[in-house]
PDB file of C-alpha atoms in Angstrom:
ATOM      1  CA  MET A  21       0.095   0.084  -0.072  1.00  0.00           C
ATOM      2  CA  ASP A  22       1.203   3.452  -1.001  1.00  0.00           C
ATOM      3  CA  PRO A  23       1.176   6.298   1.653  1.00  0.00           C
ATOM      4  CA  VAL A  24      -0.369   9.579   0.959  1.00  0.00           C
ATOM      5  CA  PHE A  25       1.592  12.595   1.267  1.00  0.00           C
ATOM      6  CA  VAL A  26       0.951  16.212   1.579  1.00  0.00           C
ATOM      7  CA  LEU A  27       1.696  19.057  -0.670  1.00  0.00           C
ATOM      8  CA  ILE A  28       2.534  22.499   1.007  1.00  0.00           C
ATOM      9  CA  SER A  29       4.018  25.786  -0.151  1.00  0.00           C
ATOM     10  CA  GLU A  30       7.886  25.842   0.055  1.00  0.00           C
ATOM     11  CA  ARG A  31       7.435  29.009   2.164  1.00  0.00           C
ATOM     12  CA  HIS A  32       5.424  27.223   4.801  1.00  0.00           C
ATOM     13  CA  PRO A  33       6.605  27.047   8.336  1.00  0.00           C
ATOM     14  CA  LEU A  34       6.627  23.204   8.080  1.00  0.00           C
ATOM     15  CA  ALA A  35       8.207  22.799   4.672  1.00  0.00           C
ATOM     16  CA  ALA A  36      11.656  21.959   6.160  1.00  0.00           C
ATOM     17  CA  ARG A  37      10.515  19.231   8.306  1.00  0.00           C
ATOM     18  CA  PRO A  38      11.062  15.596   6.726  1.00  0.00           C
ATOM     19  CA  GLU A  39       7.597  14.596   7.735  1.00  0.00           C
ATOM     20  CA  ILE A  40       4.615  16.420   8.910  1.00  0.00           C
ATOM     21  CA  PRO A  41       2.166  15.420  11.539  1.00  0.00           C
ATOM     22  CA  LEU A  42      -1.574  15.547  10.158  1.00  0.00           C
ATOM     23  CA  SER A  43      -2.552  17.450  13.163  1.00  0.00           C
ATOM     24  CA  ALA A  44      -0.075  19.983  12.604  1.00  0.00           C
ATOM     25  CA  LEU A  45      -2.032  20.999   9.498  1.00  0.00           C
ATOM     26  CA  SER A  46      -5.447  21.131  11.334  1.00  0.00           C
ATOM     27  CA  GLY A  47      -5.771  24.978  10.689  1.00  0.00           C
ATOM     28  CA  GLU A  48      -5.031  24.766   6.954  1.00  0.00           C
ATOM     29  CA  PRO A  49      -7.567  25.202   4.135  1.00  0.00           C
ATOM     30  CA  TRP A  50      -7.468  21.859   2.113  1.00  0.00           C
ATOM     31  CA  LEU A  51      -7.554  22.194  -1.647  1.00  0.00           C
ATOM     32  CA  ALA A  52      -8.534  18.782  -3.636  1.00  0.00           C
ATOM     33  CA  GLY A  53      -8.563  18.143  -7.131  1.00  0.00           C
ATOM     34  CA  GLU A  54     -11.759  17.015  -9.106  1.00  0.00           C
ATOM     35  CA  ASN A  55     -11.322  13.172  -8.285  1.00  0.00           C
ATOM     36  CA  LYS A  56     -14.418  11.917  -6.772  1.00  0.00           C
ATOM     37  CA  ASP A  57     -12.944   9.167  -4.880  1.00  0.00           C
ATOM     38  CA  VAL A  58     -15.338   8.668  -2.052  1.00  0.00           C
ATOM     39  CA  ARG A  59     -13.284   6.018  -0.177  1.00  0.00           C
ATOM     40  CA  MET A  60     -10.304   8.682  -0.012  1.00  0.00           C
ATOM     41  CA  ALA A  61     -12.332  11.273   1.290  1.00  0.00           C
ATOM     42  CA  ALA A  62     -13.787   9.146   4.118  1.00  0.00           C
ATOM     43  CA  GLN A  63     -10.443   7.976   4.919  1.00  0.00           C
ATOM     44  CA  PHE A  64      -9.051  11.685   4.930  1.00  0.00           C
ATOM     45  CA  ARG A  65     -11.948  12.670   7.476  1.00  0.00           C
ATOM     46  CA  ALA A  66     -11.102   9.473   9.513  1.00  0.00           C
ATOM     47  CA  ALA A  67      -7.477  10.475   9.666  1.00  0.00           C
ATOM     48  CA  CYS A  68      -8.426  14.047  10.513  1.00  0.00           C
ATOM     49  CA  ARG A  69     -10.877  12.797  13.268  1.00  0.00           C
ATOM     50  CA  ARG A  70      -8.154  10.551  14.579  1.00  0.00           C
ATOM     51  CA  ALA A  71      -5.593  13.604  14.707  1.00  0.00           C
ATOM     52  CA  GLY A  72      -8.367  15.522  16.745  1.00  0.00           C
ATOM     53  CA  PHE A  73      -9.769  17.873  14.198  1.00  0.00           C
ATOM     54  CA  ALA A  74     -12.127  18.178  11.278  1.00  0.00           C
ATOM     55  CA  PRO A  75     -10.784  19.644   8.222  1.00  0.00           C
ATOM     56  CA  ARG A  76     -11.259  23.363   8.116  1.00  0.00           C
ATOM     57  CA  ARG A  77     -12.264  23.569   4.438  1.00  0.00           C
ATOM     58  CA  VAL A  78     -12.032  21.152   1.543  1.00  0.00           C
ATOM     59  CA  GLN A  79     -12.341  23.213  -1.719  1.00  0.00           C
ATOM     60  CA  ARG A  80     -12.656  21.026  -4.738  1.00  0.00           C
ATOM     61  CA  LEU A  81     -10.808  22.467  -7.875  1.00  0.00           C
ATOM     62  CA  SER A  82      -9.686  21.591 -11.248  1.00  0.00           C
ATOM     63  CA  GLY A  83      -6.337  19.634 -10.563  1.00  0.00           C
ATOM     64  CA  SER A  84      -4.489  22.054 -12.855  1.00  0.00           C
ATOM     65  CA  VAL A  85      -4.856  24.980 -10.241  1.00  0.00           C
ATOM     66  CA  VAL A  86      -4.221  22.851  -7.102  1.00  0.00           C
ATOM     67  CA  PHE A  87      -0.531  23.276  -7.526  1.00  0.00           C
ATOM     68  CA  PRO A  88      -0.349  26.964  -8.116  1.00  0.00           C
ATOM     69  CA  LEU A  89      -2.643  27.648  -5.281  1.00  0.00           C
ATOM     70  CA  VAL A  90      -0.582  25.393  -2.820  1.00  0.00           C
ATOM     71  CA  GLY A  91       2.786  27.039  -4.101  1.00  0.00           C
ATOM     72  CA  GLN A  92       1.097  30.375  -3.274  1.00  0.00           C
ATOM     73  CA  GLY A  93       0.274  29.527   0.202  1.00  0.00           C
ATOM     74  CA  HIS A  94      -3.440  29.380  -0.284  1.00  0.00           C
ATOM     75  CA  GLY A  95      -3.660  25.896   1.124  1.00  0.00           C
ATOM     76  CA  VAL A  96      -2.455  22.157   1.415  1.00  0.00           C
ATOM     77  CA  ALA A  97      -3.288  19.229  -0.495  1.00  0.00           C
ATOM     78  CA  LEU A  98      -3.165  15.601  -0.409  1.00  0.00           C
ATOM     79  CA  ALA A  99      -0.979  13.898  -2.927  1.00  0.00           C
ATOM     80  CA  HIS A 100       0.133  10.305  -4.127  1.00  0.00           C
ATOM     81  CA  PRO A 101       3.634   9.975  -3.422  1.00  0.00           C
ATOM     82  CA  LEU A 102       4.868   9.505  -6.907  1.00  0.00           C
ATOM     83  CA  VAL A 103       3.836  13.427  -7.436  1.00  0.00           C
ATOM     84  CA  THR A 104       7.095  15.328  -8.151  1.00  0.00           C
ATOM     85  CA  GLU A 105       7.753  18.606  -6.432  1.00  0.00           C
ATOM     86  CA  ARG A 106       7.228  21.649  -8.667  1.00  0.00           C
ATOM     87  CA  GLU A 107       8.041  25.323  -8.405  1.00  0.00           C
ATOM     88  CA  GLY A 108       7.008  26.540  -4.995  1.00  0.00           C
ATOM     89  CA  VAL A 109       5.613  23.301  -3.828  1.00  0.00           C
ATOM     90  CA  VAL A 110       6.985  20.533  -1.738  1.00  0.00           C
ATOM     91  CA  VAL A 111       5.936  17.161  -1.045  1.00  0.00           C
ATOM     92  CA  ARG A 112       6.093  15.707   2.383  1.00  0.00           C
ATOM     93  CA  PRO A 113       5.200  12.466   3.890  1.00  0.00           C
ATOM     94  CA  LEU A 114       2.539  12.486   6.751  1.00  0.00           C
ATOM     95  CA  THR A 115       3.865  10.970   9.958  1.00  0.00           C
ATOM     96  CA  GLY A 116       2.634   7.815  10.893  1.00  0.00           C
ATOM     97  CA  ASP A 117       1.154   7.245   7.541  1.00  0.00           C
ATOM     98  CA  PRO A 118      -2.361   7.908   8.655  1.00  0.00           C
ATOM     99  CA  MET A 119      -3.670   7.129   5.089  1.00  0.00           C
ATOM    100  CA  GLY A 120      -2.901   5.058   2.254  1.00  0.00           C
ATOM    101  CA  VAL A 121      -3.825   3.921  -1.212  1.00  0.00           C
ATOM    102  CA  ARG A 122      -3.786   0.419  -2.999  1.00  0.00           C
ATOM    103  CA  GLN A 123      -2.709   0.197  -6.711  1.00  0.00           C
ATOM    104  CA  ARG A 124      -4.674  -2.704  -8.184  1.00  0.00           C
ATOM    105  CA  LEU A 125      -4.528  -4.389 -11.499  1.00  0.00           C
ATOM    106  CA  VAL A 126      -8.055  -6.199 -12.143  1.00  0.00           C
ATOM    107  CA  TRP A 127      -9.256  -8.268 -15.223  1.00  0.00           C
ATOM    108  CA  ALA A 128     -12.040 -10.818 -15.777  1.00  0.00           C
ATOM    109  CA  ALA A 129     -10.830 -14.332 -15.594  1.00  0.00           C
ATOM    110  CA  THR A 130     -12.306 -14.759 -19.140  1.00  0.00           C
ATOM    111  CA  SER A 131     -10.802 -11.575 -20.548  1.00  0.00           C
ATOM    112  CA  PRO A 132      -8.404 -11.876 -23.484  1.00  0.00           C
ATOM    113  CA  LEU A 133      -5.970 -10.220 -21.051  1.00  0.00           C
ATOM    114  CA  ALA A 134      -6.179 -13.189 -18.569  1.00  0.00           C
ATOM    115  CA  GLU A 135      -3.580 -14.868 -20.356  1.00  0.00           C
ATOM    116  CA  HIS A 136      -1.091 -12.084 -20.322  1.00  0.00           C
ATOM    117  CA  ALA A 137      -1.678 -11.030 -16.682  1.00  0.00           C
ATOM    118  CA  PRO A 138       1.701 -12.192 -15.388  1.00  0.00           C
ATOM    119  CA  THR A 139       3.664 -10.004 -18.106  1.00  0.00           C
ATOM    120  CA  LEU A 140       1.400  -7.062 -17.723  1.00  0.00           C
ATOM    121  CA  HIS A 141       1.914  -7.202 -13.923  1.00  0.00           C
ATOM    122  CA  ASP A 142       5.617  -7.513 -14.327  1.00  0.00           C
ATOM    123  CA  THR A 143       5.880  -4.772 -16.722  1.00  0.00           C
ATOM    124  CA  LEU A 144       3.640  -2.402 -14.887  1.00  0.00           C
ATOM    125  CA  THR A 145       5.478  -3.239 -11.558  1.00  0.00           C
ATOM    126  CA  LYS A 146       8.845  -2.358 -13.169  1.00  0.00           C
ATOM    127  CA  ALA A 147       7.501   0.756 -14.603  1.00  0.00           C
ATOM    128  CA  TYR A 148       6.120   1.902 -11.075  1.00  0.00           C
ATOM    129  CA  TRP A 149       9.410   1.284  -9.312  1.00  0.00           C
ATOM    130  CA  ALA A 150      10.968   3.530 -12.304  1.00  0.00           C
ATOM    131  CA  GLU A 151       8.656   6.187 -11.465  1.00  0.00           C
ATOM    132  CA  VAL A 152       9.439   5.597  -7.630  1.00  0.00           C
ATOM    133  CA  GLN A 153      13.177   6.126  -8.403  1.00  0.00           C
ATOM    134  CA  ARG A 154      12.120   9.621 -10.116  1.00  0.00           C
ATOM    135  CA  ALA A 155      10.087  10.717  -6.968  1.00  0.00           C
ATOM    136  CA  ARG A 156      12.908  11.750  -4.637  1.00  0.00           C
ATOM    137  CA  VAL A 157      10.791  12.319  -1.255  1.00  0.00           C
ATOM    138  CA  TYR A 158       9.061   8.799  -1.862  1.00  0.00           C
ATOM    139  CA  TRP A 159      12.370   7.114  -2.720  1.00  0.00           C
ATOM    140  CA  GLU A 160      13.783   8.642   0.639  1.00  0.00           C
ATOM    141  CA  TRP A 161      10.572   7.961   2.609  1.00  0.00           C
ATOM    142  CA  LEU A 162      10.973   4.001   1.222  1.00  0.00           C
ATOM    143  CA  ASP A 163      14.734   4.051   2.194  1.00  0.00           C
ATOM    144  CA  GLY A 164      13.941   5.160   5.536  1.00  0.00           C
ATOM    145  CA  LYS A 165      11.220   2.551   6.158  1.00  0.00           C
ATOM    146  CA  GLY A 166      13.372  -0.244   4.589  1.00  0.00           C
ATOM    147  CA  ARG A 167      11.059  -0.904   1.778  1.00  0.00           C
ATOM    148  CA  LEU A 168      13.121  -0.219  -1.107  1.00  0.00           C
ATOM    149  CA  PRO A 169      13.184  -3.184  -3.867  1.00  0.00           C
ATOM    150  CA  THR A 170      15.891  -5.642  -3.634  1.00  0.00           C
ATOM    151  CA  PRO A 171      17.878  -7.055  -6.448  1.00  0.00           C
ATOM    152  CA  THR A 172      15.435 -10.124  -6.320  1.00  0.00           C
ATOM    153  CA  GLY A 173      12.371  -7.848  -6.624  1.00  0.00           C
ATOM    154  CA  PRO A 174      10.344  -5.159  -5.249  1.00  0.00           C
ATOM    155  CA  SER A 175       9.537  -4.973  -1.289  1.00  0.00           C
ATOM    156  CA  ASP A 176       6.188  -5.040   0.023  1.00  0.00           C
ATOM    157  CA  ALA A 177       5.594  -1.604  -0.925  1.00  0.00           C
ATOM    158  CA  GLU A 178       3.792  -2.604  -4.056  1.00  0.00           C
TER     159      GLU A 178
END
């Protein structure tokens, strides 16, 4: 399972920390892309409750404006750990990994893809780990948790 990270402005007082407690973001406005993942929204609210707060405001926006608004300090946002930092925005892990997202590859047993599933899985797994290597913050997080892939294959971080 992949953790969920947070996007914050590089000028934010917490930006220099290697990890950020979710509770430290309790007073922040939250910006969200147009993704309508009901499970992620529920997971976010539950994580905030466990951290002792209700999110101040969750503003749904076009994904194209989330990064510029975060960079300008107008709020913070959740992010998949593969997201790369952009001008004015840093990506940080949330302390204690309060949320996670599982990547799944699903097909019907009767699908023409079924016979190619092992090859497809291997190819996508290799592509995933290539992306992980480009996502510096995630790579460092995985390294700190002892979850980097070994020469024999990926760790349990798939």
